[in-house]
């Protein structure tokens, strides 16, 4: 356990992990991302189940960026990645893990994506990469997530990665001036490998189908 705590300390002091997927880059959030963060929060409909109050001005967006930096400086740090496309730099969302506990080897997952990029598999791709890093590099035992019961797309992403529903947390969330029930999910390290293998097969099949379609269009 002391070794694991030291590893957390080393990451806090030396570097922020940049992660990549075929289409995405997950990197440290910087001051230049504040306008994108503010724009992402301007769409009230897409944020109705986001889990925390919307940001309404640039100062608030800057405060969020500063919070992500402070997160990495805690004795047991957390991380918040800005998500951007490799072919079009600029933040389109964020993925984070917080509530890190070196004693139980656990953390909580959170994420949000700008409305124009939803429904295109970007968040599924980003979450998979973050889970892989957390389980393999931090060697966590458990990652949890809470979701509003009506946020069906988010629930589907968690289920795709084999998160198990644990129960209903009554009035556990508070944003937009009212309390909200939340569903509790978790994924254990022993459950991640099968989920990762399954998602790899799905992604490979999707890439093959896309390539085949492109060839058909080129020949037409």
mmCIF file of C-alpha atoms in Angstrom:
data_model
loop_
_atom_site.group_PDB
_atom_site.id
_atom_site.type_symbol
_atom_site.label_atom_id
_atom_site.label_comp_id
_atom_site.label_asym_id
_atom_site.label_seq_id
_atom_site.Cartn_x
_atom_site.Cartn_y
_atom_site.Cartn_z
ATOM 1 C CA UNK A 1 0.000 0.000 0.000
ATOM 2 C CA UNK A 2 2.872 2.361 0.744
ATOM 3 C CA UNK A 3 4.266 1.665 -2.737
ATOM 4 C CA UNK A 4 0.932 2.561 -4.340
ATOM 5 C CA UNK A 5 0.780 5.811 -2.391
ATOM 6 C CA UNK A 6 4.292 6.669 -3.553
ATOM 7 C CA UNK A 7 3.271 6.100 -7.160
ATOM 8 C CA UNK A 8 0.392 8.540 -6.727
ATOM 9 C CA UNK A 9 2.850 11.031 -5.269
ATOM 10 C CA UNK A 10 5.247 10.610 -8.208
ATOM 11 C CA UNK A 11 2.505 11.295 -10.763
ATOM 12 C CA UNK A 12 1.372 14.350 -8.837
ATOM 13 C CA UNK A 13 4.829 15.846 -8.847
ATOM 14 C CA UNK A 14 6.268 14.934 -12.250
ATOM 15 C CA UNK A 15 3.824 14.740 -15.136
ATOM 16 C CA UNK A 16 0.275 14.695 -16.410
ATOM 17 C CA UNK A 17 -0.492 11.590 -18.506
ATOM 18 C CA UNK A 18 -1.493 12.279 -22.112
ATOM 19 C CA UNK A 19 -3.570 9.413 -23.516
ATOM 20 C CA UNK A 20 -4.451 8.651 -27.128
ATOM 21 C CA UNK A 21 -6.994 6.593 -29.052
ATOM 22 C CA UNK A 22 -7.317 6.149 -32.827
ATOM 23 C CA UNK A 23 -9.339 9.370 -33.106
ATOM 24 C CA UNK A 24 -8.744 11.255 -29.871
ATOM 25 C CA UNK A 25 -6.118 12.832 -27.679
ATOM 26 C CA UNK A 26 -6.759 13.171 -23.941
ATOM 27 C CA UNK A 27 -4.498 15.825 -22.471
ATOM 28 C CA UNK A 28 -4.114 18.271 -19.619
ATOM 29 C CA UNK A 29 -6.744 21.007 -19.599
ATOM 30 C CA UNK A 30 -5.238 24.478 -20.088
ATOM 31 C CA UNK A 31 -6.377 28.096 -19.847
ATOM 32 C CA UNK A 32 -7.013 28.203 -23.611
ATOM 33 C CA UNK A 33 -9.756 25.568 -23.111
ATOM 34 C CA UNK A 34 -11.903 27.887 -20.980
ATOM 35 C CA UNK A 35 -13.966 29.299 -23.910
ATOM 36 C CA UNK A 36 -14.689 25.765 -25.161
ATOM 37 C CA UNK A 37 -15.738 24.751 -21.655
ATOM 38 C CA UNK A 38 -18.100 27.717 -21.466
ATOM 39 C CA UNK A 39 -19.572 26.959 -24.906
ATOM 40 C CA UNK A 40 -20.141 23.337 -23.899
ATOM 41 C CA UNK A 41 -22.212 24.520 -20.937
ATOM 42 C CA UNK A 42 -24.335 26.885 -23.024
ATOM 43 C CA UNK A 43 -26.472 24.001 -24.320
ATOM 44 C CA UNK A 44 -28.941 23.530 -21.456
ATOM 45 C CA UNK A 45 -30.666 20.507 -22.997
ATOM 46 C CA UNK A 46 -27.492 18.464 -23.428
ATOM 47 C CA UNK A 47 -26.399 19.312 -19.862
ATOM 48 C CA UNK A 48 -29.644 18.631 -18.042
ATOM 49 C CA UNK A 49 -28.246 15.434 -16.492
ATOM 50 C CA UNK A 50 -24.629 16.605 -16.165
ATOM 51 C CA UNK A 51 -24.459 16.269 -12.377
ATOM 52 C CA UNK A 52 -23.261 19.742 -11.450
ATOM 53 C CA UNK A 53 -24.297 23.339 -12.042
ATOM 54 C CA UNK A 54 -23.663 24.839 -15.453
ATOM 55 C CA UNK A 55 -20.875 27.366 -15.989
ATOM 56 C CA UNK A 56 -22.324 30.722 -17.022
ATOM 57 C CA UNK A 57 -19.316 32.938 -17.665
ATOM 58 C CA UNK A 58 -15.654 32.834 -18.640
ATOM 59 C CA UNK A 59 -14.578 33.350 -15.045
ATOM 60 C CA UNK A 60 -16.443 30.207 -14.054
ATOM 61 C CA UNK A 61 -14.795 28.288 -16.899
ATOM 62 C CA UNK A 62 -11.397 29.517 -15.734
ATOM 63 C CA UNK A 63 -12.232 28.364 -12.202
ATOM 64 C CA UNK A 64 -12.973 24.896 -13.579
ATOM 65 C CA UNK A 65 -9.641 24.786 -15.417
ATOM 66 C CA UNK A 66 -7.871 25.820 -12.212
ATOM 67 C CA UNK A 67 -9.745 23.106 -10.310
ATOM 68 C CA UNK A 68 -8.428 20.476 -12.717
ATOM 69 C CA UNK A 69 -4.888 21.665 -12.008
ATOM 70 C CA UNK A 70 -5.445 21.613 -8.249
ATOM 71 C CA UNK A 71 -6.844 18.101 -8.570
ATOM 72 C CA UNK A 72 -3.458 16.765 -9.666
ATOM 73 C CA UNK A 73 -1.721 18.444 -6.726
ATOM 74 C CA UNK A 74 -3.642 16.657 -3.992
ATOM 75 C CA UNK A 75 -1.748 14.177 -1.781
ATOM 76 C CA UNK A 76 -3.637 11.424 -3.603
ATOM 77 C CA UNK A 77 -4.344 13.126 -6.936
ATOM 78 C CA UNK A 78 -7.139 12.862 -9.431
ATOM 79 C CA UNK A 79 -7.008 13.690 -13.126
ATOM 80 C CA UNK A 80 -9.225 15.564 -15.556
ATOM 81 C CA UNK A 81 -8.462 15.170 -19.249
ATOM 82 C CA UNK A 82 -9.519 17.549 -21.991
ATOM 83 C CA UNK A 83 -10.780 15.497 -24.923
ATOM 84 C CA UNK A 84 -9.870 16.661 -28.427
ATOM 85 C CA UNK A 85 -9.959 15.139 -31.894
ATOM 86 C CA UNK A 86 -6.597 14.416 -33.480
ATOM 87 C CA UNK A 87 -7.759 15.796 -36.816
ATOM 88 C CA UNK A 88 -9.197 19.015 -35.328
ATOM 89 C CA UNK A 89 -7.476 20.239 -32.144
ATOM 90 C CA UNK A 90 -9.684 21.949 -29.582
ATOM 91 C CA UNK A 91 -11.511 20.624 -26.539
ATOM 92 C CA UNK A 92 -14.796 18.841 -27.245
ATOM 93 C CA UNK A 93 -15.343 17.344 -23.799
ATOM 94 C CA UNK A 94 -13.722 16.190 -20.594
ATOM 95 C CA UNK A 95 -13.226 12.924 -18.747
ATOM 96 C CA UNK A 96 -12.064 12.726 -15.157
ATOM 97 C CA UNK A 97 -11.529 10.466 -12.211
ATOM 98 C CA UNK A 98 -11.762 11.860 -8.709
ATOM 99 C CA UNK A 99 -12.391 10.668 -5.142
ATOM 100 C CA UNK A 100 -9.202 8.631 -5.438
ATOM 101 C CA UNK A 101 -8.494 6.454 -2.420
ATOM 102 C CA UNK A 102 -5.052 4.861 -2.101
ATOM 103 C CA UNK A 103 -6.274 2.612 0.724
ATOM 104 C CA UNK A 104 -9.092 0.950 -1.227
ATOM 105 C CA UNK A 105 -7.568 1.482 -4.708
ATOM 106 C CA UNK A 106 -10.772 3.099 -5.916
ATOM 107 C CA UNK A 107 -11.831 6.214 -7.812
ATOM 108 C CA UNK A 108 -14.937 7.821 -9.341
ATOM 109 C CA UNK A 109 -15.369 8.407 -13.071
ATOM 110 C CA UNK A 110 -17.001 11.519 -14.562
ATOM 111 C CA UNK A 111 -17.365 12.793 -18.126
ATOM 112 C CA UNK A 112 -19.196 15.170 -20.468
ATOM 113 C CA UNK A 113 -19.146 15.868 -24.191
ATOM 114 C CA UNK A 114 -20.226 18.866 -26.248
ATOM 115 C CA UNK A 115 -23.578 18.337 -27.978
ATOM 116 C CA UNK A 116 -22.292 18.402 -31.623
ATOM 117 C CA UNK A 117 -20.020 15.429 -30.889
ATOM 118 C CA UNK A 118 -22.478 13.207 -29.061
ATOM 119 C CA UNK A 119 -23.705 10.001 -30.657
ATOM 120 C CA UNK A 120 -20.464 9.447 -32.595
ATOM 121 C CA UNK A 121 -18.676 7.075 -30.233
ATOM 122 C CA UNK A 122 -16.160 9.641 -28.988
ATOM 123 C CA UNK A 123 -17.000 9.303 -25.308
ATOM 124 C CA UNK A 124 -17.032 5.526 -25.455
ATOM 125 C CA UNK A 125 -13.539 5.706 -26.976
ATOM 126 C CA UNK A 126 -12.274 8.170 -24.365
ATOM 127 C CA UNK A 127 -13.688 6.272 -21.395
ATOM 128 C CA UNK A 128 -12.165 3.033 -22.603
ATOM 129 C CA UNK A 129 -8.721 4.615 -22.741
ATOM 130 C CA UNK A 130 -9.061 6.178 -19.291
ATOM 131 C CA UNK A 131 -10.272 2.904 -17.780
ATOM 132 C CA UNK A 132 -7.353 1.079 -19.365
ATOM 133 C CA UNK A 133 -4.875 3.557 -17.867
ATOM 134 C CA UNK A 134 -6.490 3.524 -14.432
ATOM 135 C CA UNK A 135 -6.642 -0.246 -14.132
ATOM 136 C CA UNK A 136 -3.295 -1.100 -15.742
ATOM 137 C CA UNK A 137 -1.089 1.780 -14.602
ATOM 138 C CA UNK A 138 -2.656 2.797 -11.299
ATOM 139 C CA UNK A 139 -3.737 -0.790 -10.677
ATOM 140 C CA UNK A 140 -7.039 0.329 -9.215
ATOM 141 C CA UNK A 141 -9.430 -2.276 -7.904
ATOM 142 C CA UNK A 142 -12.724 -0.406 -8.386
ATOM 143 C CA UNK A 143 -14.037 2.517 -10.423
ATOM 144 C CA UNK A 144 -17.492 3.928 -9.710
ATOM 145 C CA UNK A 145 -19.815 6.263 -11.574
ATOM 146 C CA UNK A 146 -23.165 7.894 -10.843
ATOM 147 C CA UNK A 147 -25.712 8.750 -13.529
ATOM 148 C CA UNK A 148 -29.143 10.344 -13.566
ATOM 149 C CA UNK A 149 -31.784 7.621 -14.225
ATOM 150 C CA UNK A 150 -33.013 9.488 -17.324
ATOM 151 C CA UNK A 151 -29.565 9.838 -18.874
ATOM 152 C CA UNK A 152 -29.925 6.764 -21.067
ATOM 153 C CA UNK A 153 -26.952 7.407 -23.413
ATOM 154 C CA UNK A 154 -24.607 7.635 -20.425
ATOM 155 C CA UNK A 155 -26.064 4.491 -18.886
ATOM 156 C CA UNK A 156 -25.536 2.634 -22.171
ATOM 157 C CA UNK A 157 -21.871 3.653 -22.258
ATOM 158 C CA UNK A 158 -21.302 2.329 -18.749
ATOM 159 C CA UNK A 159 -23.118 -0.910 -19.536
ATOM 160 C CA UNK A 160 -21.041 -1.281 -22.708
ATOM 161 C CA UNK A 161 -17.962 -1.300 -20.493
ATOM 162 C CA UNK A 162 -19.659 -3.822 -18.181
ATOM 163 C CA UNK A 163 -20.238 -1.480 -15.259
ATOM 164 C CA UNK A 164 -22.647 -3.142 -12.846
ATOM 165 C CA UNK A 165 -25.615 -1.260 -11.463
ATOM 166 C CA UNK A 166 -25.465 -1.206 -7.678
ATOM 167 C CA UNK A 167 -28.575 0.715 -6.746
ATOM 168 C CA UNK A 168 -30.429 4.004 -6.529
ATOM 169 C CA UNK A 169 -29.002 6.886 -4.511
ATOM 170 C CA UNK A 170 -32.035 8.941 -3.558
ATOM 171 C CA UNK A 171 -31.601 12.723 -3.833
ATOM 172 C CA UNK A 172 -27.821 12.251 -3.950
ATOM 173 C CA UNK A 173 -27.234 14.930 -6.589
ATOM 174 C CA UNK A 174 -28.000 18.634 -6.502
ATOM 175 C CA UNK A 175 -27.839 20.971 -9.496
ATOM 176 C CA UNK A 176 -30.064 23.494 -11.262
ATOM 177 C CA UNK A 177 -31.709 24.312 -7.940
ATOM 178 C CA UNK A 178 -33.071 20.870 -7.096
ATOM 179 C CA UNK A 179 -32.105 17.437 -5.828
ATOM 180 C CA UNK A 180 -31.847 14.476 -8.190
ATOM 181 C CA UNK A 181 -31.791 10.721 -7.714
ATOM 182 C CA UNK A 182 -28.699 9.016 -9.090
ATOM 183 C CA UNK A 183 -27.949 5.472 -10.215
ATOM 184 C CA UNK A 184 -24.754 3.990 -8.824
ATOM 185 C CA UNK A 185 -22.523 1.841 -11.064
ATOM 186 C CA UNK A 186 -19.126 0.236 -10.561
ATOM 187 C CA UNK A 187 -16.537 -1.749 -12.489
ATOM 188 C CA UNK A 188 -13.914 -4.000 -10.910
ATOM 189 C CA UNK A 189 -10.458 -4.704 -12.267
ATOM 190 C CA UNK A 190 -11.360 -8.364 -12.789
ATOM 191 C CA UNK A 191 -14.297 -7.303 -14.975
ATOM 192 C CA UNK A 192 -12.375 -4.876 -17.146
ATOM 193 C CA UNK A 193 -10.299 -7.294 -19.242
ATOM 194 C CA UNK A 194 -13.350 -9.067 -20.748
ATOM 195 C CA UNK A 195 -14.992 -5.693 -21.404
ATOM 196 C CA UNK A 196 -11.858 -4.350 -23.111
ATOM 197 C CA UNK A 197 -11.537 -7.456 -25.292
ATOM 198 C CA UNK A 198 -15.185 -7.207 -26.337
ATOM 199 C CA UNK A 199 -14.923 -3.509 -27.190
ATOM 200 C CA UNK A 200 -11.748 -4.162 -29.192
ATOM 201 C CA UNK A 201 -13.633 -6.712 -31.286
ATOM 202 C CA UNK A 202 -16.508 -4.294 -31.844
ATOM 203 C CA UNK A 203 -14.167 -1.466 -32.850
ATOM 204 C CA UNK A 204 -12.227 -3.734 -35.217
ATOM 205 C CA UNK A 205 -15.456 -4.852 -36.893
ATOM 206 C CA UNK A 206 -16.593 -1.238 -37.199
ATOM 207 C CA UNK A 207 -13.301 -0.192 -38.799
ATOM 208 C CA UNK A 208 -13.507 -3.071 -41.275
ATOM 209 C CA UNK A 209 -17.074 -2.157 -42.188
ATOM 210 C CA UNK A 210 -16.120 1.496 -42.638
ATOM 211 C CA UNK A 211 -13.163 0.582 -44.853
ATOM 212 C CA UNK A 212 -15.320 -1.726 -46.933
ATOM 213 C CA UNK A 213 -17.937 0.983 -47.385
ATOM 214 C CA UNK A 214 -15.247 3.456 -48.444
ATOM 215 C CA UNK A 215 -13.991 1.046 -51.076
ATOM 216 C CA UNK A 216 -17.511 0.564 -52.400
ATOM 217 C CA UNK A 217 -17.992 4.303 -52.719
ATOM 218 C CA UNK A 218 -14.616 4.701 -54.419
ATOM 219 C CA UNK A 219 -15.496 2.028 -56.977
ATOM 220 C CA UNK A 220 -18.992 3.406 -57.625
#
